[in-house]
Short mmCIF file of C-alpha atoms in Angstrom, two decimals:
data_model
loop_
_atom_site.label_atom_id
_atom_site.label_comp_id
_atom_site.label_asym_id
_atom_site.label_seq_id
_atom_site.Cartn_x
_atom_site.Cartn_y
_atom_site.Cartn_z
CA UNK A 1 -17.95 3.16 15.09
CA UNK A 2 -18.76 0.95 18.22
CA UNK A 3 -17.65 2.66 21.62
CA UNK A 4 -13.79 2.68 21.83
CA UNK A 5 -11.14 4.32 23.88
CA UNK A 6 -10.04 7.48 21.83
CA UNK A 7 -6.03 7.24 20.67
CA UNK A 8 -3.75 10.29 19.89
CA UNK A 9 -3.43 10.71 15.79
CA UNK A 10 0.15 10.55 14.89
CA UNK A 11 2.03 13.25 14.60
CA UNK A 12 5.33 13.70 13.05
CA UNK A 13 6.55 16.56 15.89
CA UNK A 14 8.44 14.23 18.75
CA UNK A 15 12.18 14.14 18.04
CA UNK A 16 13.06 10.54 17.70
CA UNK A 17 9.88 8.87 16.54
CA UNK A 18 9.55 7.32 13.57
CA UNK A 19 6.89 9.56 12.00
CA UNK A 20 9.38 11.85 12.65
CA UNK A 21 12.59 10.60 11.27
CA UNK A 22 10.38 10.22 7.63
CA UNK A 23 9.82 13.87 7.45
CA UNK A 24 12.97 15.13 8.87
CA UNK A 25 15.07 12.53 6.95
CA UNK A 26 13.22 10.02 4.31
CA UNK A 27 11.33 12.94 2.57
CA UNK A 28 14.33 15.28 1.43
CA UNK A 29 16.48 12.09 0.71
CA UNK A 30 13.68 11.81 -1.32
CA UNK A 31 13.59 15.08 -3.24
CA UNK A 32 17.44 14.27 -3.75
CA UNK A 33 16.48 11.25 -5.42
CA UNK A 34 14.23 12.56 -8.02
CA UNK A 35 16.28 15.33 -8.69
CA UNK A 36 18.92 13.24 -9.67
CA UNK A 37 16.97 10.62 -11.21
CA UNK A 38 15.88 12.67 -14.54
CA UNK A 39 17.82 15.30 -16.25
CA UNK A 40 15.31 17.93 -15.00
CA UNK A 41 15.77 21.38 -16.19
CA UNK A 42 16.34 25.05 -14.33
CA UNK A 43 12.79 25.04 -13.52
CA UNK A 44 12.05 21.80 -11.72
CA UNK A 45 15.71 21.91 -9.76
CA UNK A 46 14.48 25.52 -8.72
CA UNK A 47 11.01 23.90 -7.52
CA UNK A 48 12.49 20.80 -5.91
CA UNK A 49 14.74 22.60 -3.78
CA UNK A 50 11.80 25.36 -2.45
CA UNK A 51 10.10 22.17 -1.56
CA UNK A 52 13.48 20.57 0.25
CA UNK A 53 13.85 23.85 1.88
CA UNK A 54 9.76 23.87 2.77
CA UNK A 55 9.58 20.24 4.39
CA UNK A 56 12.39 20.60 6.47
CA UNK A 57 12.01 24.03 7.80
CA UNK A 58 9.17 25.75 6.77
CA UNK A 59 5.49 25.74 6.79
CA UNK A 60 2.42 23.46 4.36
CA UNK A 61 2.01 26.06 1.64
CA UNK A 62 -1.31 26.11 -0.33
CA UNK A 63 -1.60 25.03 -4.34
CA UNK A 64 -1.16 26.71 -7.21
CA UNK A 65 -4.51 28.43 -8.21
CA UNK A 66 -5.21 26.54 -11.07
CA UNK A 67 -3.96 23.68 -9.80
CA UNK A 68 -6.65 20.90 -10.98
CA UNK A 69 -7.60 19.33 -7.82
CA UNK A 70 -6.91 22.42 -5.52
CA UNK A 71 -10.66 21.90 -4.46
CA UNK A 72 -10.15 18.14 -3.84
CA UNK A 73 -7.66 19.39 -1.26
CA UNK A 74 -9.55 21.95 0.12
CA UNK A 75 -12.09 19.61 0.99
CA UNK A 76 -9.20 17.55 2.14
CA UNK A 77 -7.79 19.71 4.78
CA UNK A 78 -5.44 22.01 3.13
CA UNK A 79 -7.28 25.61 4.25
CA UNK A 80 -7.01 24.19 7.91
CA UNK A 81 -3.36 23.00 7.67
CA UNK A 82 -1.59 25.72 5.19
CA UNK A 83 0.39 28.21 6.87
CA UNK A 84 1.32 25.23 9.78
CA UNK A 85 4.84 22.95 10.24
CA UNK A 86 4.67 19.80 8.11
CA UNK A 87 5.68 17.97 11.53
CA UNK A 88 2.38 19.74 13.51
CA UNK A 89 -0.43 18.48 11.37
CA UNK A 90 -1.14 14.96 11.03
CA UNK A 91 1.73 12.54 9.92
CA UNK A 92 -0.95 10.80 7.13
CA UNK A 93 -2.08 14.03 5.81
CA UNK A 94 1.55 15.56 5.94
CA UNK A 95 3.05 12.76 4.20
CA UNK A 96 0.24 12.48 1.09
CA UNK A 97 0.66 16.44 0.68
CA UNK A 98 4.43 15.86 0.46
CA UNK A 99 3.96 13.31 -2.79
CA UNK A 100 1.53 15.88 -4.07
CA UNK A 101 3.83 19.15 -3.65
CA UNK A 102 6.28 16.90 -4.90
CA UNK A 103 4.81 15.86 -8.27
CA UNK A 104 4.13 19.64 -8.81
CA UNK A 105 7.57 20.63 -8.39
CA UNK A 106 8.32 18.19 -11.56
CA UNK A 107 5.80 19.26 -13.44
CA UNK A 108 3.39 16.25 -13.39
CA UNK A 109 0.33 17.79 -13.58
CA UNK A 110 1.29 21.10 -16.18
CA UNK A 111 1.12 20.88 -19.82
CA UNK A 112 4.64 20.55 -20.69
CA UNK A 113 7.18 17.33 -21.88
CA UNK A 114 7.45 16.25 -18.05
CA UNK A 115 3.59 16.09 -18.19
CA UNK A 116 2.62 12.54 -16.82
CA UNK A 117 6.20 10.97 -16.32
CA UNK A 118 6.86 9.09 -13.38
CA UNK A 119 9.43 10.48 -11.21
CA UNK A 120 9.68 7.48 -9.39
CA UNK A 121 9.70 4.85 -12.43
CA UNK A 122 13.22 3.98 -12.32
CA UNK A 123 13.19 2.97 -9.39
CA UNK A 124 9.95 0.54 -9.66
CA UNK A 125 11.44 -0.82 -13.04
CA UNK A 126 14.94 -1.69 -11.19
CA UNK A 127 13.31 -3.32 -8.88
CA UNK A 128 10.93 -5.63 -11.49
CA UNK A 129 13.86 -6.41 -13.48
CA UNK A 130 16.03 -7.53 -10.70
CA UNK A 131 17.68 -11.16 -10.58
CA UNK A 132 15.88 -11.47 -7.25
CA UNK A 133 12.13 -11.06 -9.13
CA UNK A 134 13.75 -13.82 -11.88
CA UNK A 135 14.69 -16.24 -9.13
CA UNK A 136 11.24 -15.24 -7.49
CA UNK A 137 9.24 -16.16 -10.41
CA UNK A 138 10.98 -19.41 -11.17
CA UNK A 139 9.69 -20.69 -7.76
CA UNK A 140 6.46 -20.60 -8.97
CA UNK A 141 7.30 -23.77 -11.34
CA UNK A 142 7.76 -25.60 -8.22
CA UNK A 143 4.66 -24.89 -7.03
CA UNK A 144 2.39 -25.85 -10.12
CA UNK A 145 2.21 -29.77 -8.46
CA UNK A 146 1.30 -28.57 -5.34
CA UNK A 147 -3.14 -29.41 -4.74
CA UNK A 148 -4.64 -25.60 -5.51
CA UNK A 149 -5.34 -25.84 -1.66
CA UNK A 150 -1.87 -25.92 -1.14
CA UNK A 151 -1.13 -23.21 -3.56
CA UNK A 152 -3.68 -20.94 -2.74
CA UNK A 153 -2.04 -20.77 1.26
CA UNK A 154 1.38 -19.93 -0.45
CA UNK A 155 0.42 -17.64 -3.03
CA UNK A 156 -1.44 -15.73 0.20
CA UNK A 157 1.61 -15.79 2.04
CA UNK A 158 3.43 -14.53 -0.77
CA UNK A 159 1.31 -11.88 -1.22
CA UNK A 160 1.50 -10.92 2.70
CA UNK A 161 5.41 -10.97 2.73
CA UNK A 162 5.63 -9.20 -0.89
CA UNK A 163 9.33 -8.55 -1.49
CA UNK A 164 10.21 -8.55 2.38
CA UNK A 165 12.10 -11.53 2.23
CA UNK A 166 12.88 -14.89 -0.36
CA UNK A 167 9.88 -15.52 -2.44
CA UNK A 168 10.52 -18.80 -3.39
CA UNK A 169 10.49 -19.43 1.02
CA UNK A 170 7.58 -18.10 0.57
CA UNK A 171 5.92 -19.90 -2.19
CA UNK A 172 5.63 -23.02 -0.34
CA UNK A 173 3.56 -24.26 2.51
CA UNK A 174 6.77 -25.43 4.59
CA UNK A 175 7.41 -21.12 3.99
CA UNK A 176 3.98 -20.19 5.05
CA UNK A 177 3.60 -22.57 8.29
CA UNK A 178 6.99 -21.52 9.27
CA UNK A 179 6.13 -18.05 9.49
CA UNK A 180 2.82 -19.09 11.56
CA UNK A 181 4.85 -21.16 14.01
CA UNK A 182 8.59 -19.39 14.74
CA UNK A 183 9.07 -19.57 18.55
CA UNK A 184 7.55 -17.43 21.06
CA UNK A 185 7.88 -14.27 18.97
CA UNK A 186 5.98 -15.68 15.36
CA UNK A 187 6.74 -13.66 12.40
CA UNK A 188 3.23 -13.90 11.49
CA UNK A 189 1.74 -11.74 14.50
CA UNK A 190 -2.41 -12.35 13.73
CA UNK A 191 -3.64 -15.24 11.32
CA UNK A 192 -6.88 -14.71 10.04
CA UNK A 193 -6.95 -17.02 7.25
CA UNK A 194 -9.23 -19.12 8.02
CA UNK A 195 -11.91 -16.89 7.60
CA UNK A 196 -10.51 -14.89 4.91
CA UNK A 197 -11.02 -18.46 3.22
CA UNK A 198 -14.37 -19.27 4.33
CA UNK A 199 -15.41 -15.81 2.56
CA UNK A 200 -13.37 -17.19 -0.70
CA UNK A 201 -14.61 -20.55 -1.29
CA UNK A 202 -13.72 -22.79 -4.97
CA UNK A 203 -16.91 -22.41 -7.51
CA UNK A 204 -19.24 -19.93 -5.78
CA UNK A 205 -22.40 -18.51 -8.05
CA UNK A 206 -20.56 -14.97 -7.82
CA UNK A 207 -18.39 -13.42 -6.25
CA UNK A 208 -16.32 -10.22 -6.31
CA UNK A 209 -13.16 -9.35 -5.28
CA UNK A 210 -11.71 -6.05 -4.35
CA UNK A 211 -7.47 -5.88 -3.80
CA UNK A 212 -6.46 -2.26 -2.57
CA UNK A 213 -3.04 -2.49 -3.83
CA UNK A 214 0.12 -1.19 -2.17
CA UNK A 215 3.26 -1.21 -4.05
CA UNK A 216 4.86 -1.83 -7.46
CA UNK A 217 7.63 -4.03 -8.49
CA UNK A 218 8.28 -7.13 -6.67
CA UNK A 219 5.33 -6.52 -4.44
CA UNK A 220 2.82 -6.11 -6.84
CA UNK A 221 3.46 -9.55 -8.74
CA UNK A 222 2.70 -11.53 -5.92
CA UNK A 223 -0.61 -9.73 -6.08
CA UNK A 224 -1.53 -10.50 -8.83
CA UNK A 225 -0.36 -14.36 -8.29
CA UNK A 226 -2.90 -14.33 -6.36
CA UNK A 227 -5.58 -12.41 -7.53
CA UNK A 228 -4.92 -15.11 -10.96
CA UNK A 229 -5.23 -17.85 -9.05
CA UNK A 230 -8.71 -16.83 -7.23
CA UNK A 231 -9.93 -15.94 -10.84
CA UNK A 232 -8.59 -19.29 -12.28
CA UNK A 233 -10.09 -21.64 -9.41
CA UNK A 234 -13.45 -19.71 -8.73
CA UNK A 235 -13.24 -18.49 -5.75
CA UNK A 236 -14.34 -15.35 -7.31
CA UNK A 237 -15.86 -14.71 -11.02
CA UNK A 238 -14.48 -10.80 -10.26
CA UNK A 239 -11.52 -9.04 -9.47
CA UNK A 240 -11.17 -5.25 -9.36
CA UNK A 241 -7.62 -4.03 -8.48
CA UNK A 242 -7.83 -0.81 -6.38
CA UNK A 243 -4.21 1.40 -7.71
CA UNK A 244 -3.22 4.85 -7.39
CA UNK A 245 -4.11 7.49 -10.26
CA UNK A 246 -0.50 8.92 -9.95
CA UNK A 247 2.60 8.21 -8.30
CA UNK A 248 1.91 8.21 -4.62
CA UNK A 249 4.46 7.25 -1.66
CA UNK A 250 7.31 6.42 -4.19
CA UNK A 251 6.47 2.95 -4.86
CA UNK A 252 2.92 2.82 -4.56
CA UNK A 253 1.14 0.87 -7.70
CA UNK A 254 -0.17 3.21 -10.60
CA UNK A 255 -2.17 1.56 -13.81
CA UNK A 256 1.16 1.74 -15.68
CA UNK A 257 2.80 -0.63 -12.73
CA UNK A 258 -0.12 -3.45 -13.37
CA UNK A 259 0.73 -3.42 -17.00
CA UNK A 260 4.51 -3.67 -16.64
CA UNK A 261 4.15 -6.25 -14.16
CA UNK A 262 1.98 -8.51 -16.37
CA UNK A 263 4.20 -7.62 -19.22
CA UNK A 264 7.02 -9.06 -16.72
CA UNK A 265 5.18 -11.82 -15.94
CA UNK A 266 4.31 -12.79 -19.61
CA UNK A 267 7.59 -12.45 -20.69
CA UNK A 268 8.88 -14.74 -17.93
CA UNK A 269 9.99 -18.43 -18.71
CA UNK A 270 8.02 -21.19 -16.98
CA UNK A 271 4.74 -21.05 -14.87
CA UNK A 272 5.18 -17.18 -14.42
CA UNK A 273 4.45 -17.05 -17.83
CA UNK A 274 0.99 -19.04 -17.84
CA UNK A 275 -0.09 -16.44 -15.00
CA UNK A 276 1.17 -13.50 -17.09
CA UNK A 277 -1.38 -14.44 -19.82
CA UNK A 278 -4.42 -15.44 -17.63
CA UNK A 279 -4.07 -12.12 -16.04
CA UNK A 280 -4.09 -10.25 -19.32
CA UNK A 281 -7.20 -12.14 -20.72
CA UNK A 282 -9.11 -11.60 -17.01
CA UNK A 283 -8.49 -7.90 -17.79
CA UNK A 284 -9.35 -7.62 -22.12
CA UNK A 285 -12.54 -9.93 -20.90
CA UNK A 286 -13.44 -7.79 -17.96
CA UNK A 287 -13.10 -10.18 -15.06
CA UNK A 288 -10.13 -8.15 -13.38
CA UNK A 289 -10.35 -4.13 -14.17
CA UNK A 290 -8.26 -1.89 -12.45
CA UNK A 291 -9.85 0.98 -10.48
CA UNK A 292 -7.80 4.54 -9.95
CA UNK A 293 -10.14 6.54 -7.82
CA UNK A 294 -9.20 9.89 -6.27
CA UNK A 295 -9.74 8.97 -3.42
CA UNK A 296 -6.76 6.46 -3.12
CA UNK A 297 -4.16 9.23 -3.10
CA UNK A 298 -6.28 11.35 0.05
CA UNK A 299 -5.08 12.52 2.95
CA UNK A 300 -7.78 10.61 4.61
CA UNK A 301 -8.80 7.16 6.69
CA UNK A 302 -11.34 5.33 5.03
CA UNK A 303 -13.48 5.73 7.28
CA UNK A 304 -14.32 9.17 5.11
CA UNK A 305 -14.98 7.43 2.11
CA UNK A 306 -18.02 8.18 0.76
CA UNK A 307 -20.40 7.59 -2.40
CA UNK A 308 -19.28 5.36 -5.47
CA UNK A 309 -16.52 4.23 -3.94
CA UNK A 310 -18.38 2.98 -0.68
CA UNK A 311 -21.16 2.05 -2.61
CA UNK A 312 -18.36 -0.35 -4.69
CA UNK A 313 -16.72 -1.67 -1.35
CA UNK A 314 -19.63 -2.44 0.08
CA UNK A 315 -21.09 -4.65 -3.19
CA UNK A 316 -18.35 -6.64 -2.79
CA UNK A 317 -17.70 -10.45 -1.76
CA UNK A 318 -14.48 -8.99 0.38
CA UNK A 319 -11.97 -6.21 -0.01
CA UNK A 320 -8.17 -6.94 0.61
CA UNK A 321 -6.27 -4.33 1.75
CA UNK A 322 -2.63 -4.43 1.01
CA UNK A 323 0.53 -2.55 2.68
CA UNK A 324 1.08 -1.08 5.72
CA UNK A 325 -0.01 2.79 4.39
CA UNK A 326 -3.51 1.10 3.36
CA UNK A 327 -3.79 -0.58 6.79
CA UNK A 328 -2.86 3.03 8.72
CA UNK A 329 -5.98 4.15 6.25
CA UNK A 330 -8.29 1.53 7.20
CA UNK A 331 -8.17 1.38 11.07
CA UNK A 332 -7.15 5.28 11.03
CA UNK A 333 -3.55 6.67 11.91
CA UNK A 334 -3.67 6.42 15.23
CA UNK A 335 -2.00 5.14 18.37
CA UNK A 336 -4.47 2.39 19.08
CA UNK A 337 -3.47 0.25 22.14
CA UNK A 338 -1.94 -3.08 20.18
CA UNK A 339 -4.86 -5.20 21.97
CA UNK A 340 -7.53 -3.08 20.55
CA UNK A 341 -9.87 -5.28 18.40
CA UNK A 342 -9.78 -4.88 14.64
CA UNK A 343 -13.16 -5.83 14.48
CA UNK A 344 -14.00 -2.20 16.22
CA UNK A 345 -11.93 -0.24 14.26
CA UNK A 346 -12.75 -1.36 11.34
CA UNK A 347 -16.79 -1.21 12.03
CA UNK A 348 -16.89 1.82 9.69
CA UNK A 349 -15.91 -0.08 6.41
CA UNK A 350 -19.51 -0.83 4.93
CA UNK A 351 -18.82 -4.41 3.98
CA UNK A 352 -16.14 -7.37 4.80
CA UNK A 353 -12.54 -6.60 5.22
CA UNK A 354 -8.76 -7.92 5.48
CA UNK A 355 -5.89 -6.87 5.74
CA UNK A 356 -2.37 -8.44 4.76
CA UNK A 357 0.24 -6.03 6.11
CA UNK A 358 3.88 -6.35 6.90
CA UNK A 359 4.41 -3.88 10.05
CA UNK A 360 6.25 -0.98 8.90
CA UNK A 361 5.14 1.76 11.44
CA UNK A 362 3.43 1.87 14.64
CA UNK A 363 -0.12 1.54 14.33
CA UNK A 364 -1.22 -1.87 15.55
CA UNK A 365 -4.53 -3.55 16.30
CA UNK A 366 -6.18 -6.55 16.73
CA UNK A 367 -2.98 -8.62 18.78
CA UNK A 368 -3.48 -11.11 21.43
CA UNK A 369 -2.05 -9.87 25.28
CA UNK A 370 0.49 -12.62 24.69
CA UNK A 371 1.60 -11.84 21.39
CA UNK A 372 2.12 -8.15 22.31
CA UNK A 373 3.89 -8.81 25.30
CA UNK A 374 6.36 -11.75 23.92
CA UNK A 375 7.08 -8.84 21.28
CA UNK A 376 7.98 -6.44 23.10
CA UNK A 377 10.06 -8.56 25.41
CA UNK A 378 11.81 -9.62 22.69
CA UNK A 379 12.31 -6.69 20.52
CA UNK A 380 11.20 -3.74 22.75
CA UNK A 381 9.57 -1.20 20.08
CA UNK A 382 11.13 -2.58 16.87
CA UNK A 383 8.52 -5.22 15.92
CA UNK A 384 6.03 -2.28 14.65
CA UNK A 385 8.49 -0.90 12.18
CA UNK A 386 11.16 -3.10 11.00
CA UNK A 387 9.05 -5.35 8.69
CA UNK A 388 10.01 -8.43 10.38
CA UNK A 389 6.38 -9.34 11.04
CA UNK A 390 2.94 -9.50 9.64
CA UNK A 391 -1.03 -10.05 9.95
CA UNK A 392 -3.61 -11.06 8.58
CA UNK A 393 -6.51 -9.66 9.92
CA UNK A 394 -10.86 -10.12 8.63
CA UNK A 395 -13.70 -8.67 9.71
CA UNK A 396 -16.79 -9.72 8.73
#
């Protein structure tokens, strides 16, 4: 890491902030969610309210002993934080213990009939078979005359945006140079893209892509738009898609998302259709595989990621990291001045990086004096969290 002021870690323990509000509030709306979601019996209402009861007013409580990964999160933290508030300990670690804790109380991990199910898959399969993601994919039949220049800049842009706003806006490049250009305050906040292509170009001898995916649903399709198109157009002979290995964050993308979204796609009228099955033959044939490494659900920035994983980041031709929870893992979960280079905090990744990230909390790097100060101006704190803007940011 090149020599850089030091910034505070977030916490979630000021009244007010928006770490803050997420414990306090967003986690045991939460745990009401679940609970109501499934007809879980005695046992799990009994767990899910000790945890409700836990995260709001009582302290991080260590694992079951036999829990399967209790020495993953051991290595992770957990002996240093147990015993302490959930609101005095890091906000990143706090909030990936509280998905953990929370798949225990349901009975994720234990033998048992709610063994493996999703307690956040009706959600994520609303969401995919919404009107919206029908009216979404039938913009991409638009789009099939555009030049695969042309297309490539929109899918991008769709991919940025995910389901933040119309699709079909998106899915055009009138969509995608309006966000670049919207007044003083731009909804696109950092453009990168130029590089980000210049590491992608048509036909190279080889070429790998890694996508650290964010969300399911309406998010992830846009994804893997995207990730088709490279395929289809060589800009990369490679994809691997970097997903959770169990439900993580609510929505976060598990193996079982990729395969209902390409099942969506598939099963969709029109162009969404011909992308469905190109995706499915990249993955029987090997050129996309999807990658559920531990480490994706840690407590951690990647700046601690170590062995095959690092080994894997660094082979590749870029890495694409998707979200804003992915971006507060890559340039670490910390109040960074706004003006602090990505480039620098980013120096640990071990080969090149983006990031396409709508801005849903406050970590920010890598913004122009200007920009910064037009957004504030304009929308005093709010432009970090609303999901109003986004970036695209590479280092090489």
């Amino acid at each position: 890491m090149p020599s850089i002021p030091s910034a505070p870690v977030l916490l979630g323990n000021e009244p007010g902030s928006f770490p803050h509000s997420v414990l306090a509030e967003r986690h045991p709306a939460i745990v009401r969610q679940v609970r109501e979601a499934f007809p879980y019996g005695p046992e799990q209402h009994r767990a899910l309210d000790a945890l409700l009861d836990s995260c709001t007013k009582g302290v991080i409580e260590e694992l079951p002993a036999d829990a399967h990964d209790r020495d993953r999160w051991q290595a992770w933290g957990l002996g240093r934080y147990a015993g302490r508030s959930w609101f005095d300990v890091p906000w990143l670690w706090s909030e990936s213990y509280f998905y953990r804790r929370l798949l225990e109380a349901v009975g994720y991990f234990a033998p048992g009939p709610w063994q493996g199910i999703d307690p956040f898959r009706p959600f994520k399969l609303a969401e995919l078979d919404s009107p919206e993601t029908d009216e979404e994919l039938a913009a991409l039949d638009a789009l099939e005359s555009e030049p695969p220049e042309r297309r490539a800049t929109a899918l991008l842009h769709g991919s940025l945006w995910g389901n933040r706003a119309d699709l079909g806006f998106r899915l055009s490049a009138a969509g995608a140079q309006a966000e670049r250009a919207a007044g003083p305050v731009p909804g696109l906040v950092a453009d990168d893209s130029e590089t980000l292509w210049s590491l992608l170009p048509p036909s190279p001898a080889d070429g790998t892509l890694c996508l650290v995916a964010d969300n399911a649903g309406r998010e992830l399709v846009p994804d893997l738009l995207l990730v088709a198109h490279l395929l289809a157009h060589g800009h990369v002979q490679r994809a691997v898609l970097h997903v959770k290995p169990y439900p993580y964050y609510v929505s976060d993308a598990t193996t079982a998302d990729v395969v209902d979204a390409v099942h969506r796609l598939t099963a969709a009228p029109g162009a969404a259709a011909g992308y469905g099955r190109r995706l499915w033959s990249a993955m029987t044939d090997g050129r996309l595989t999807v990658r559920a490494h531990p480490f994706s659900c840690s407590p951690l920035p990647y700046a601690a990621v170590s062995g095959d994983l690092r080994e894997e980041f660094a082979a590749a031709t870029l890495t694409v990291f998707k979200g804003d929870l992915n971006y507060r893992r890559l340039v670490g979960d910390q109040l960074w001045p706004p003006t602090t280079p990505f480039a620098d905090v980013t120096d640990h990744f071990p080969g090149p990086v983006a990031a396409l990230r709508t801005l849903k909390s406050d970590v920010i790097t890598g913004l122009d004096a200007s920009t910064e100060a037009a957004l504030d101006a304009a929308e005093d704190g709010r432009w970090r969290i609303g999901g109003t803007h986004a970036l695209i940011q590479v280092r090489i």
